[in-house]
Amino acid sequence: AVAALLLFLQQAAVQAGPLLVALAIDRAVPALREHEDSGPLLAVGAAYLLCALASGAFQHAFILAAARVNQGVLLELRGRIYRHAQALSVDFHDRY
């Protein structure tokens, strides 16, 4: 569940990028051209940078969480195989 949440947050941060570009084109650039106000464009640029950093951080956390789940599953499978092999008779191991 944590890995799924991290993946959702990472994708939300990625999808915010094009929305911020649209906002910059629709509002920030005209404000810069008409009123010579660079504040909106700087705010959109800072928000885009923040989204990019958040996307990278969430992706890193997702990879770590998914690797932890993956290794836990592999450990459980290896334990089951080992216990099964130990439960078999010596005669079985002698034949195979």
Coordinates of C-alpha atoms in Angstrom, one line a residue:
A1 CA 0.0 0.0 0.0
V2 CA 2.9 2.4 0.8
A3 CA 4.5 1.6 -2.6
A4 CA 1.3 2.3 -4.4
L5 CA 0.8 5.6 -2.6
L6 CA 4.4 6.6 -3.4
L7 CA 3.8 5.7 -7.1
F8 CA 0.6 7.7 -7.1
L9 CA 2.3 10.8 -5.6
Q10 CA 5.2 10.5 -8.0
Q11 CA 2.8 10.4 -11.0
A12 CA 0.9 13.3 -9.6
A13 CA 4.1 15.3 -9.4
V14 CA 5.0 14.3 -13.0
Q15 CA 1.5 15.3 -14.3
A16 CA 1.7 18.7 -12.6
G17 CA 4.6 19.6 -14.9
P18 CA 2.5 20.1 -18.1
L19 CA -0.2 21.9 -16.1
L20 CA 2.4 24.4 -14.9
V21 CA 3.8 24.9 -18.4
A22 CA 0.2 25.6 -19.6
L23 CA -0.2 28.1 -16.7
A24 CA 3.0 29.8 -17.6
I25 CA 2.0 30.1 -21.2
D26 CA -1.5 31.3 -20.4
R27 CA -0.9 33.6 -17.5
A28 CA 2.7 34.2 -16.6
V29 CA 4.1 35.1 -20.0
P30 CA 1.3 37.6 -20.8
A31 CA 1.8 39.1 -17.3
L32 CA 5.5 39.5 -18.1
R33 CA 4.8 41.0 -21.5
E34 CA 2.0 43.4 -20.5
H35 CA 2.9 44.5 -17.0
E36 CA 6.6 43.6 -16.9
D37 CA 5.8 41.5 -13.8
S38 CA 8.2 38.6 -13.6
G39 CA 6.7 37.3 -10.3
P40 CA 4.2 34.8 -11.8
L41 CA 6.8 33.4 -14.2
L42 CA 9.2 32.9 -11.3
A43 CA 6.6 31.3 -9.2
V44 CA 5.6 28.9 -12.0
G45 CA 9.3 28.1 -12.6
A46 CA 9.9 27.5 -8.8
A47 CA 6.8 25.3 -8.7
Y48 CA 8.0 23.3 -11.7
L49 CA 11.4 22.8 -10.1
L50 CA 9.7 21.7 -6.9
C51 CA 7.5 19.2 -8.8
A52 CA 10.6 17.8 -10.5
L53 CA 12.4 17.4 -7.2
A54 CA 9.3 15.8 -5.6
S55 CA 8.9 13.5 -8.5
G56 CA 12.5 12.3 -8.1
A57 CA 12.2 11.9 -4.4
F58 CA 8.9 9.9 -4.6
Q59 CA 10.4 7.7 -7.4
H60 CA 13.4 7.0 -5.2
A61 CA 11.2 6.1 -2.2
F62 CA 9.0 4.0 -4.4
I63 CA 11.9 2.0 -5.7
L64 CA 13.2 1.4 -2.2
A65 CA 9.7 0.3 -1.0
A66 CA 9.1 -2.0 -4.0
A67 CA 12.6 -3.5 -3.6
R68 CA 11.8 -4.2 0.1
V69 CA 8.6 -6.0 -0.8
N70 CA 10.3 -7.9 -3.6
Q71 CA 13.1 -9.1 -1.3
G72 CA 10.6 -10.1 1.3
V73 CA 8.7 -12.2 -1.2
L74 CA 11.9 -13.9 -2.4
L75 CA 13.0 -14.6 1.1
E76 CA 9.6 -16.2 1.9
L77 CA 9.8 -18.4 -1.3
R78 CA 13.3 -19.5 -0.6
G79 CA 12.3 -20.4 3.0
R80 CA 9.4 -22.5 1.7
I81 CA 11.6 -24.3 -0.8
Y82 CA 14.3 -25.0 1.9
R83 CA 11.7 -26.3 4.4
H84 CA 10.2 -28.5 1.7
A85 CA 13.6 -29.9 0.7
Q86 CA 14.4 -30.6 4.4
A87 CA 11.0 -32.4 4.9
L88 CA 11.8 -34.9 2.1
S89 CA 13.3 -38.2 3.0
V90 CA 17.0 -39.0 2.7
D91 CA 16.0 -41.7 0.2
F92 CA 14.4 -39.1 -2.1
H93 CA 17.6 -37.1 -2.1
D94 CA 19.7 -40.2 -2.7
R95 CA 17.6 -41.0 -5.8
Y96 CA 17.7 -37.5 -7.2

